[in-house]
Amino acid sequence: MSDIIQLLPDHIANQIAAGEVVQRPASVVKEMLENAIDAGATKIELIIKDAGRTLIQVIDNGAGMSATDARMSFERHATSKLRKAEDLFAICTMGFRGEALASIAAVAHVELKTKLQDDELGTQIIIEGSEMKDQSPCACASGTSIAVKNLFFNIPARRNFLKSDSVEYNHILEEFNRIALIHPEVAFTIYNNGKQSVLLPPSAYKLRIIALFGNSFQSKLVAIEENTQSIHISGYIVTPNGARRTRGDQYFFVNKRFIKHPYLHHAVDKAFTELIPQGYFPGYFISIEVDPKTIDINIHPTKTEIKFTDEKLIYGFLNSCIRKTLGINSLTPTLDFNQEQYFNVDQMPKDYIPKAPTLNLNPNYNPFSNPKPDKPEYRHNSDPMRIDFNPDFLPDASMNGDSQILPPTEISIQSSLNITADSEKYFDASIFQLNKTYIVTKLKTSILVIDQQAAHERILFEKYLLRFENSTTIIQQTLFPQTLNYSASEAELIKEMNTELFRLGFDIQEFGNNTFIVNGTPADIEDGEVKNIIDGILENFKNNLITQRLDKDVNVALSLAKSTSIKQGQSLTEIEMQNIIDELYACQISDTSPTGKKITVAITEDQLKRLFNS
Ligand code: ADP
Ligand code: MG
């Protein structure tokens, strides 16, 4: 048999290698912005068309390249940043694998124009799918401009894999934020589809954060600083009352590179425990400088993960640095009577939501076999079927909505009976709330337990979908229009949702500079709640975009339903509970929430009998 092994042609090898570096338009943006920073640019422009599908261009005023370097820069493993193996451990610049440009050129049409500061003429290079089409001298500004067109033109599978424009553009903005934040001395501009959408003059770090994330951060940022011989921590944390329901404002930089580090994140999170309500996330923009020899950046191809030689030490420094800062700024209650202030309504942070009291769950406890419960939470005297519960053994009320609550016994529980709106007559007045989480009522021959949050999400979801169909929504004009300020990527999402939000009753006007004015809301939303609700919609909408492919109106209806629903831990009056039951059984689907959670559990008389006889 003849030999069969062959070397892959270069262009195929390059395409394969490119897959590691270039996953989506945002990866190109990241690599090119980093190169511009490495070249010492003080002014960088980013031009995007069609979320990067048609064009991604970065223009910088950095060092530029000679004609030979310009040609070399597209070769694989061509880099000016690494001369010998030891440099790998001392490198402080952003990239050093010399792979980015080669990879980008393998999967796009690339036009490079570059000129050294002191040269008269620059160089122009055109490459298509790794194939050099033209190299010639050209007149151009000092610095470098690289235009990447028709990304993945030769890999249709990759192109099809890209998500909607808004998702891809959001990824781009996220990469952009990660670089623009930590280089406040550099001026940045973004032109998106021909319009200038971000303009950042050189500024101090704090001002850069505010420029990117909105004016509301002005009063919420507290500086942190901690220096030791081996580590330097600086940056800003967001005060506890500025904590938001979105996880977005969390940035770690190590040696001026954005990184993700769950362990260090925990160090910050821990410092904020007890200071922010559940479901809210602390915000931080933290820069850590360490000797490059003590970190290994190269463990992940996209370089957002790093390993420290001594992680525990850094964890300790970071945690104590933040706790100290919170303490110095009196952001943390130190004495008991200070803590009381949180319960003084006037002094409560505006968007503070009191934490539900927590109870310990004993999964082995069987409420049906406890002969003498200590404290019956509810006893309906006229009810022949008396149920006594011991609240001390109920599931933890603070569990978040997605956790599964363990059934207290081994009985198999029927998820729903065939109940329709007609079954209303089976309900009687005996209805109560269990642990501020469940509505419990009785049917003719069974006990029905309803998850209040899941039920309300279903009710609202169907209500909002109906509003889309009927377009009869009434907008309630607000007396004092509220101004809301967001980060560029959040602002994009609001713009994306705005038509749908309008149809649901929100009158939100774009005011430029990522600012919006809320002139009106649906009649069932209170003015004071607007910011929280829109934050909640944003978080849900963004998560749904990433995890599910929903139609936009379904996504907006779902996000609004999740944001405005009654939550676990909320007390309900008997009338409210009755309304929920009535509305739930008027829904088209009444046994699962829009995200697939079980809403009702029924325990039949038969099941009870079996329990008693076992
Ligand atoms: P790396 O950044 O890892 O060195 P790249 O493929 O990103 O690899 O870039 C290859 C080389 O091209 C760089 O080392 C640098 O010398 C040069 N280069 C790339 N972009 C620029 C730019 N915007 N300005 C000046 N030189 C650049
Ligand atoms: Mg690079």
XYZ file of C-alpha atoms and ligand atoms in Angstrom:
642
model
C 0.000 0.000 0.000
C 1.279 3.448 -0.844
C 1.939 6.132 1.792
C -1.140 8.068 2.717
C -0.086 10.733 5.201
C 0.134 14.270 3.814
C 0.853 17.639 5.379
C -2.187 19.894 5.335
C -1.844 22.799 2.933
C -0.952 26.029 4.739
C -4.268 27.729 4.193
C -6.138 24.821 5.794
C -3.702 24.636 8.722
C -4.192 28.379 9.176
C -7.947 28.044 9.149
C -7.792 25.367 11.807
C -5.479 27.463 13.951
C -7.758 30.448 13.383
C -10.644 28.599 15.010
C -8.871 28.892 18.350
C -8.352 32.626 18.171
C -11.252 33.876 16.108
C -14.528 32.600 17.422
C -16.688 35.563 16.560
C -16.352 39.215 15.520
C -15.664 40.188 19.133
C -12.486 38.056 19.121
C -11.144 40.087 16.197
C -11.965 43.311 17.997
C -10.142 42.122 21.104
C -6.969 41.098 19.242
C -6.788 44.263 17.164
C -7.460 46.608 20.084
C -4.771 44.856 22.101
C -2.297 45.226 19.252
C -3.080 48.931 19.002
C -2.497 49.358 22.744
C 0.772 47.405 22.472
C 1.842 49.744 19.679
C 1.532 52.638 22.129
C -1.527 54.254 20.572
C -3.157 57.136 22.421
C -6.136 57.324 20.103
C -8.033 54.308 18.779
C -11.059 54.180 16.514
C -13.221 51.116 16.104
C -15.508 50.911 13.104
C -18.164 48.210 12.969
C -20.674 47.309 10.266
C -23.384 44.682 10.721
C -22.074 43.613 14.107
C -18.702 42.865 12.540
C -19.968 40.533 9.815
C -19.261 43.046 7.063
C -16.527 45.168 8.619
C -14.358 45.473 11.697
C -11.756 48.187 11.401
C -9.313 49.462 13.996
C -7.392 52.661 13.335
C -4.635 53.624 15.761
C -1.994 56.341 16.035
C 0.611 53.967 17.461
C 4.126 53.116 16.315
C 3.150 51.667 12.927
C 5.181 49.057 11.060
C 7.939 49.012 8.470
C 7.133 47.444 5.091
C 8.892 44.208 6.077
C 7.227 44.024 9.471
C 3.878 44.696 7.847
C 4.376 41.669 5.627
C 5.763 39.562 8.486
C 2.934 40.415 10.870
C 0.599 38.046 9.013
C 2.894 35.035 9.366
C 1.999 32.531 12.027
C 4.170 32.856 15.159
C 5.376 36.237 13.941
C 5.671 38.616 16.855
C 7.802 41.555 17.841
C 7.028 40.956 21.496
C 8.919 37.818 22.270
C 12.566 37.179 21.496
C 13.534 34.288 23.688
C 11.768 31.631 25.736
C 12.352 33.509 29.020
C 10.338 36.411 27.666
C 7.306 34.187 27.973
C 7.515 34.635 31.727
C 8.257 38.314 31.817
C 5.871 39.526 29.200
C 3.672 42.436 30.139
C 2.182 43.291 26.784
C -1.223 42.076 25.828
C -0.442 39.343 23.344
C 2.591 37.343 22.537
C 1.671 34.335 20.496
C 2.053 36.073 17.172
C -1.003 34.230 15.967
C -3.789 36.767 15.899
C -3.170 38.521 12.596
C -2.329 35.249 10.813
C -5.547 33.718 12.122
C -7.695 36.700 11.205
C -6.191 36.841 7.715
C -7.002 33.133 7.255
C -10.739 33.690 7.637
C -11.414 37.164 6.210
C -10.505 39.814 3.647
C -7.938 42.028 5.329
C -6.630 45.462 4.326
C -3.704 46.831 6.289
C -2.332 50.339 6.053
C 0.543 51.240 8.288
C 3.256 53.874 8.562
C 6.126 54.431 10.972
C 6.032 57.859 12.615
C 9.178 59.124 10.834
C 8.538 57.662 7.374
C 7.120 59.596 4.478
C 5.237 56.718 2.954
C 3.435 53.810 4.480
C 2.606 50.284 3.321
C -0.638 48.801 2.140
C -1.278 45.060 2.173
C -4.317 43.175 0.958
C -4.784 39.551 2.032
C -7.744 37.283 1.379
C -7.969 33.958 3.186
C -4.193 33.924 3.892
C -3.457 34.732 0.247
C -1.436 37.885 -0.350
C -3.187 39.898 -3.078
C -1.213 43.119 -3.005
C 1.575 44.905 -1.190
C 2.387 48.453 -2.191
C 3.609 51.748 -0.764
C 0.817 54.170 0.100
C 0.263 57.583 1.571
C -1.387 57.229 4.961
C -1.388 58.604 8.471
C 1.201 57.447 11.002
C 0.019 54.404 12.882
C -1.932 51.419 11.691
C -5.334 50.773 10.208
C -6.557 47.219 9.781
C -9.879 46.549 8.090
C -11.285 43.049 8.425
C -14.068 42.427 5.937
C -16.449 39.528 5.363
C -15.397 37.533 8.379
C -15.634 33.743 7.884
C -16.313 34.228 4.159
C -14.585 30.881 3.575
C -16.093 29.016 6.546
C -19.859 29.143 6.020
C -20.464 26.910 9.043
C -18.856 29.519 11.309
C -20.738 32.325 9.683
C -24.034 30.540 10.210
C -23.111 29.858 13.791
C -23.020 33.585 14.579
C -25.934 34.847 16.652
C -28.155 37.841 15.927
C -26.552 41.237 15.305
C -27.491 42.478 18.743
C -25.869 39.506 20.467
C -22.688 39.811 18.417
C -22.536 43.573 18.874
C -22.930 43.084 22.598
C -20.003 40.719 22.640
C -18.000 43.352 20.784
C -18.930 46.035 23.303
C -18.022 43.727 26.159
C -14.519 43.165 24.722
C -14.255 46.872 24.079
C -15.227 47.724 27.674
C -12.611 45.347 29.016
C -9.892 47.212 27.147
C -11.212 50.778 27.324
C -11.718 50.522 31.090
C -8.170 49.708 31.982
C -6.652 52.166 29.484
C -8.396 55.402 30.451
C -5.422 57.389 29.158
C -6.280 56.294 25.621
C -9.052 58.010 23.629
C -11.541 55.627 22.029
C -14.340 56.085 19.522
C -16.762 53.530 18.134
C -18.645 54.032 14.890
C -21.431 51.516 14.551
C -23.142 51.249 11.164
C -21.991 54.729 10.192
C -22.970 56.443 13.438
C -20.672 57.479 16.245
C -21.913 55.472 19.192
C -19.188 55.746 21.829
C -16.766 58.615 22.410
C -14.285 58.374 25.245
C -11.765 61.169 25.748
C -8.611 60.376 27.728
C -9.567 60.636 31.385
C -8.989 59.450 34.909
C -10.014 55.886 35.724
C -13.090 56.913 37.674
C -14.335 59.110 34.851
C -13.768 56.318 32.363
C -15.939 53.997 34.446
C -18.655 56.645 34.577
C -18.366 57.296 30.842
C -18.805 53.602 30.108
C -21.356 52.650 32.724
C -23.401 55.772 33.214
C -23.680 58.851 35.406
C -25.436 56.952 38.113
C -22.022 55.572 39.064
C -20.796 59.043 39.979
C -21.843 58.781 43.602
C -21.425 55.052 43.963
C -17.730 54.447 43.359
C -15.340 54.056 46.255
C -11.616 53.833 45.616
C -9.668 50.859 46.909
C -5.909 50.667 47.323
C -3.567 48.169 48.921
C 0.148 47.906 48.395
C 2.558 45.281 49.510
C 5.965 44.374 48.195
C 4.635 41.848 45.753
C 1.157 43.030 44.918
C -0.573 46.276 44.177
C -4.364 46.441 44.286
C -6.234 49.514 43.078
C -9.508 50.488 41.478
C -13.069 51.048 42.553
C -15.856 49.130 44.166
C -19.514 50.041 43.914
C -21.152 50.919 47.230
C -23.551 48.259 48.544
C -26.598 50.390 47.766
C -25.423 50.554 44.150
C -25.460 46.766 43.792
C -27.571 45.746 40.850
C -29.588 42.822 39.729
C -27.299 42.365 36.756
C -23.993 40.644 37.095
C -22.419 42.885 34.465
C -20.323 45.372 36.406
C -17.616 43.033 37.615
C -14.152 43.571 36.238
C -10.811 42.188 37.308
C -7.629 43.228 35.594
C -4.273 41.659 36.237
C -1.324 43.548 34.817
C -3.795 45.541 32.720
C -5.456 42.520 31.231
C -9.066 41.582 31.823
C -9.342 38.228 33.533
C -12.016 35.975 34.973
C -11.165 34.456 38.275
C -13.985 32.802 40.258
C -11.767 32.404 43.303
C -10.880 36.087 43.476
C -14.458 36.980 42.688
C -15.384 35.033 45.778
C -12.986 37.162 47.813
C -14.928 40.262 46.780
C -18.330 38.669 47.098
C -17.518 37.514 50.590
C -16.562 41.024 51.682
C -20.012 42.214 50.607
C -21.973 39.414 52.288
C -24.721 40.765 54.504
C -24.409 44.199 52.909
C -26.434 43.597 49.792
C -29.744 41.875 49.376
C -30.098 38.493 47.793
C -30.314 38.449 44.037
C -28.124 41.567 43.806
C -24.485 41.542 42.743
C -21.616 43.721 43.942
C -19.971 45.871 41.284
C -16.208 46.251 41.050
C -13.440 47.468 38.776
C -10.299 46.099 40.333
C -6.791 46.223 39.007
C -4.108 43.941 40.405
C -0.448 44.365 39.522
C 1.896 41.514 40.293
C 5.292 40.400 39.097
C 4.586 38.726 35.720
C 6.771 35.840 36.826
C 4.181 34.889 39.424
C 1.364 34.338 36.956
C 0.739 31.985 34.075
C -1.485 33.682 31.550
C -1.189 31.225 28.794
C -3.384 28.507 30.195
C -6.323 29.489 28.017
C -6.217 30.400 24.331
C -8.435 33.434 24.755
C -6.412 34.474 27.751
C -9.113 35.468 30.211
C -7.991 32.909 32.753
C -4.769 33.063 34.671
C -3.086 31.173 37.450
C -1.283 32.835 40.328
C 1.538 31.106 42.137
C 0.050 32.072 45.460
C -3.686 32.445 45.077
C -4.519 32.239 48.759
C -2.324 35.203 49.535
C -3.976 37.357 46.887
C -7.415 36.203 48.037
C -6.583 37.348 51.563
C -5.222 40.743 50.491
C -8.153 41.438 48.260
C -10.767 40.412 50.775
C -9.251 42.444 53.589
C -8.653 45.424 51.322
C -12.330 45.554 50.387
C -13.585 44.956 53.891
C -11.313 47.715 55.116
C -12.578 50.116 52.457
C -16.193 49.323 53.227
C -15.440 49.869 56.909
C -13.566 53.161 56.494
C -16.355 54.530 54.368
C -18.960 53.438 56.918
C -20.593 51.287 54.328
C -20.714 48.376 56.664
C -22.720 48.221 59.866
C -20.289 47.858 62.757
C -22.622 48.096 65.724
C -26.021 46.620 66.165
C -27.813 49.920 66.368
C -26.200 50.883 63.090
C -27.648 47.814 61.550
C -31.073 49.025 62.595
C -30.682 51.822 60.108
C -31.269 49.389 57.325
C -34.758 48.947 58.642
C -35.493 52.634 58.853
C -37.544 53.139 55.737
C -36.383 56.737 55.226
C -32.756 55.815 55.280
C -33.071 52.624 53.335
C -31.151 52.591 50.054
C -33.590 53.320 47.294
C -33.508 49.943 45.654
C -32.908 47.899 48.761
C -35.105 44.873 49.018
C -35.223 43.355 52.472
C -33.884 39.852 52.632
C -36.360 37.128 53.397
C -35.726 35.529 56.784
C -33.901 32.287 56.355
C -34.886 29.001 57.904
C -32.974 25.777 57.928
C -34.205 22.923 55.878
C -34.154 19.485 57.347
C -34.623 17.255 54.312
C -35.312 14.231 56.458
C -38.107 15.829 58.348
C -41.493 14.339 57.670
C -44.187 16.851 58.559
C -46.863 14.219 58.294
C -45.340 12.047 60.962
C -44.740 14.712 63.585
C -47.234 14.003 66.345
C -47.096 17.383 68.095
C -45.859 20.293 66.055
C -44.626 23.159 68.222
C -46.066 26.165 66.486
C -48.873 25.651 64.032
C -48.421 28.353 61.444
C -51.951 28.181 60.296
C -55.017 26.523 61.619
C -58.342 26.879 59.968
C -60.824 25.879 62.626
C -63.760 25.395 60.386
C -61.718 23.152 58.167
C -62.378 19.520 58.821
C -59.047 18.659 57.232
C -56.756 20.340 59.690
C -53.139 20.697 58.719
C -50.491 21.697 61.173
C -47.089 22.781 59.983
C -43.945 23.361 61.884
C -42.374 26.395 60.278
C -38.972 25.600 61.717
C -38.608 22.747 59.341
C -39.747 24.401 56.193
C -37.465 24.888 53.217
C -35.222 27.883 53.216
C -37.265 30.841 52.056
C -34.227 32.485 50.626
C -33.636 29.789 48.049
C -33.666 31.309 44.660
C -36.441 30.610 42.253
C -34.561 28.059 40.228
C -33.584 25.739 43.013
C -35.481 22.595 43.497
C -37.163 22.330 46.837
C -36.964 18.831 48.185
C -40.294 17.222 48.819
C -40.335 16.611 52.560
C -41.477 13.019 52.277
C -41.100 10.211 49.865
C -44.635 10.285 48.623
C -44.865 10.535 44.911
C -46.428 13.836 44.210
C -48.648 14.402 41.279
C -47.566 17.525 39.506
C -50.996 18.726 38.569
C -54.537 17.583 38.500
C -56.753 18.158 35.565
C -58.027 21.411 36.852
C -59.602 23.951 34.575
C -61.297 27.239 35.167
C -64.498 25.269 35.616
C -63.086 23.594 38.660
C -63.360 26.875 40.501
C -66.274 25.580 42.440
C -63.990 23.069 44.057
C -62.046 25.785 45.815
C -63.380 27.005 49.072
C -62.270 29.802 51.303
C -59.564 27.842 53.088
C -56.417 29.211 51.630
C -53.183 30.195 53.246
C -49.596 31.050 52.508
C -46.821 28.731 53.540
C -43.427 30.194 54.328
C -44.198 33.188 52.071
C -43.454 30.859 49.178
C -46.438 28.637 48.538
C -50.133 29.159 48.374
C -51.902 26.189 49.881
C -55.537 25.485 49.292
C -57.750 22.490 49.227
C -59.583 20.880 46.406
C -62.463 18.496 46.896
C -60.277 15.564 47.865
C -56.746 16.858 47.814
C -54.398 19.578 48.947
C -53.104 21.889 46.258
C -49.782 23.668 46.723
C -48.927 26.490 44.334
C -45.494 28.047 43.898
C -46.446 31.732 44.089
C -43.557 33.033 42.020
C -43.834 30.451 39.243
C -47.601 30.967 39.109
C -47.336 34.727 38.881
C -44.665 34.511 36.163
C -47.052 32.383 34.117
C -49.968 34.784 34.661
C -47.946 37.845 33.704
C -46.280 36.138 30.751
C -49.622 35.272 29.179
C -50.964 38.732 30.009
C -48.046 40.419 28.248
C -48.268 38.146 25.212
C -51.926 39.098 24.976
C -50.989 42.775 25.073
C -48.818 42.201 22.012
C -51.741 40.621 20.201
C -54.355 43.174 21.136
C -52.139 46.266 21.105
C -54.566 47.975 23.429
C -51.998 48.797 26.070
C -52.557 51.948 28.041
C -49.462 53.935 28.888
C -49.609 55.806 32.129
C -47.648 59.039 31.721
C -45.295 59.580 34.643
C -45.517 62.846 36.523
C -41.751 63.164 36.832
C -40.034 61.409 33.924
C -37.083 59.384 35.161
C -33.664 59.485 33.578
C -31.840 56.200 33.415
C -28.241 55.764 32.455
C -26.718 52.548 31.232
C -23.523 51.111 29.857
C -23.159 51.110 26.081
C -23.953 47.414 25.827
C -27.016 47.695 28.045
C -28.124 50.745 26.081
C -27.936 48.671 22.903
C -30.212 46.057 24.444
C -32.739 48.672 25.518
C -32.784 50.089 22.004
C -33.241 46.562 20.707
C -36.225 45.957 23.012
C -37.741 49.416 22.802
C -40.481 48.730 20.236
C -41.645 45.698 22.185
C -41.436 47.555 25.494
C -43.544 50.326 24.007
C -46.180 47.825 22.995
C -46.207 46.599 26.575
C -46.731 50.098 27.909
C -43.260 51.587 28.455
C -42.607 54.958 26.857
C -38.820 55.089 26.861
C -37.131 57.849 24.933
C -33.532 57.679 23.790
C -31.598 60.694 24.928
C -28.171 59.877 23.499
C -25.050 58.962 25.410
C -26.637 55.758 26.730
C -29.235 57.772 28.602
C -32.963 57.133 28.426
C -35.968 59.003 29.716
C -38.927 57.018 30.939
C -42.021 59.100 30.183
C -44.595 56.437 30.804
C -45.076 52.945 32.165
C -47.786 50.312 32.102
C -50.554 51.250 34.530
C -49.719 48.366 36.851
C -46.162 49.515 37.520
C -45.333 52.042 40.183
C -43.030 54.956 39.354
C -40.529 54.141 42.069
C -40.080 50.655 40.699
C -39.122 51.606 37.150
C -35.351 51.370 37.430
C -35.457 48.035 39.215
C -37.887 46.609 36.741
C -35.916 47.708 33.701
C -32.732 46.346 35.285
C -34.522 43.046 35.776
C -35.786 43.006 32.197
C -32.259 43.686 30.933
C -30.729 40.876 32.926
C -33.373 38.368 31.862
C -33.393 39.488 28.235
C -29.615 39.208 28.020
C -29.586 35.738 29.603
C -32.347 34.539 27.320
C -30.498 35.870 24.269
C -27.484 33.842 25.180
C -29.137 30.660 26.348
C -32.252 30.370 24.234
C -33.376 31.315 20.789
C -36.638 33.055 21.566
C -38.609 35.398 19.362
C -37.914 38.909 20.489
C -41.462 39.612 21.699
C -41.550 36.332 23.617
C -38.212 37.187 25.186
C -39.348 40.692 26.178
C -42.663 39.403 27.579
C -40.835 36.720 29.524
C -38.207 39.136 30.823
C -40.839 41.614 31.958
C -42.863 38.829 33.580
C -39.828 37.588 35.479
C -38.852 41.093 36.504
C -42.287 42.141 37.787
C -43.564 38.905 39.280
C -44.289 38.322 42.935
C -41.203 36.727 44.426
C -40.640 34.070 47.017
C -40.587 35.648 50.444
C -43.361 38.105 49.678
C -46.407 38.075 51.971
C -49.761 37.814 50.254
C -53.211 38.606 51.527
C -55.992 36.094 51.155
C -57.517 38.153 48.363
C -54.201 38.298 46.526
C -53.836 34.552 46.839
C -57.345 33.980 45.571
C -56.650 36.274 42.614
C -53.530 34.331 41.749
C -55.454 31.068 41.789
C -58.255 32.511 39.663
C -55.887 34.052 37.154
C -53.681 30.977 37.028
C -56.558 28.759 36.034
C -57.646 31.255 33.429
C -54.230 30.821 31.769
C -53.770 28.624 28.733
C -51.140 26.644 30.575
C -51.401 26.487 34.322
C -49.034 23.793 35.475
C -45.652 25.079 34.320
C -44.055 28.499 34.416
C -42.842 30.053 31.154
C -39.364 28.747 31.956
C -40.634 25.238 32.595
C -40.818 25.229 36.390
C -43.566 23.238 38.031
C -46.276 25.555 39.381
C -48.624 23.232 41.214
C -48.312 20.116 43.278
C -51.375 18.218 44.464
C -51.444 15.673 47.249
C -54.462 13.445 46.866
C -56.470 11.797 49.561
C -55.271 8.423 48.311
C -51.682 9.467 48.766
C -52.452 10.662 52.254
C -54.173 7.409 53.079
C -51.194 5.457 51.897
C -48.951 7.582 54.083
C -51.053 6.943 57.118
C -51.071 3.244 56.482
C -47.419 2.849 55.748
P 1.225 39.339 18.852
O 0.390 40.506 19.229
O 0.984 38.158 19.726
O 2.656 39.670 18.697
P -0.227 39.497 16.382
O -0.529 38.484 15.326
O -1.403 40.093 17.080
O 0.737 38.835 17.426
O 0.624 40.646 15.753
C 1.849 40.326 15.132
C 2.776 41.496 15.159
O 2.289 42.502 14.280
C 2.923 42.166 16.495
O 3.897 41.545 17.296
C 3.306 43.586 16.108
O 4.688 43.674 15.899
C 2.628 43.780 14.764
N 1.393 44.549 14.881
C 0.134 44.067 14.877
N -0.777 45.056 15.010
C -0.084 46.205 15.116
C -0.458 47.593 15.251
N -1.748 47.981 15.351
N 0.535 48.510 15.296
C 1.835 48.131 15.206
N 2.247 46.852 15.072
C 1.298 45.888 15.017
Mg -1.666 40.566 19.185
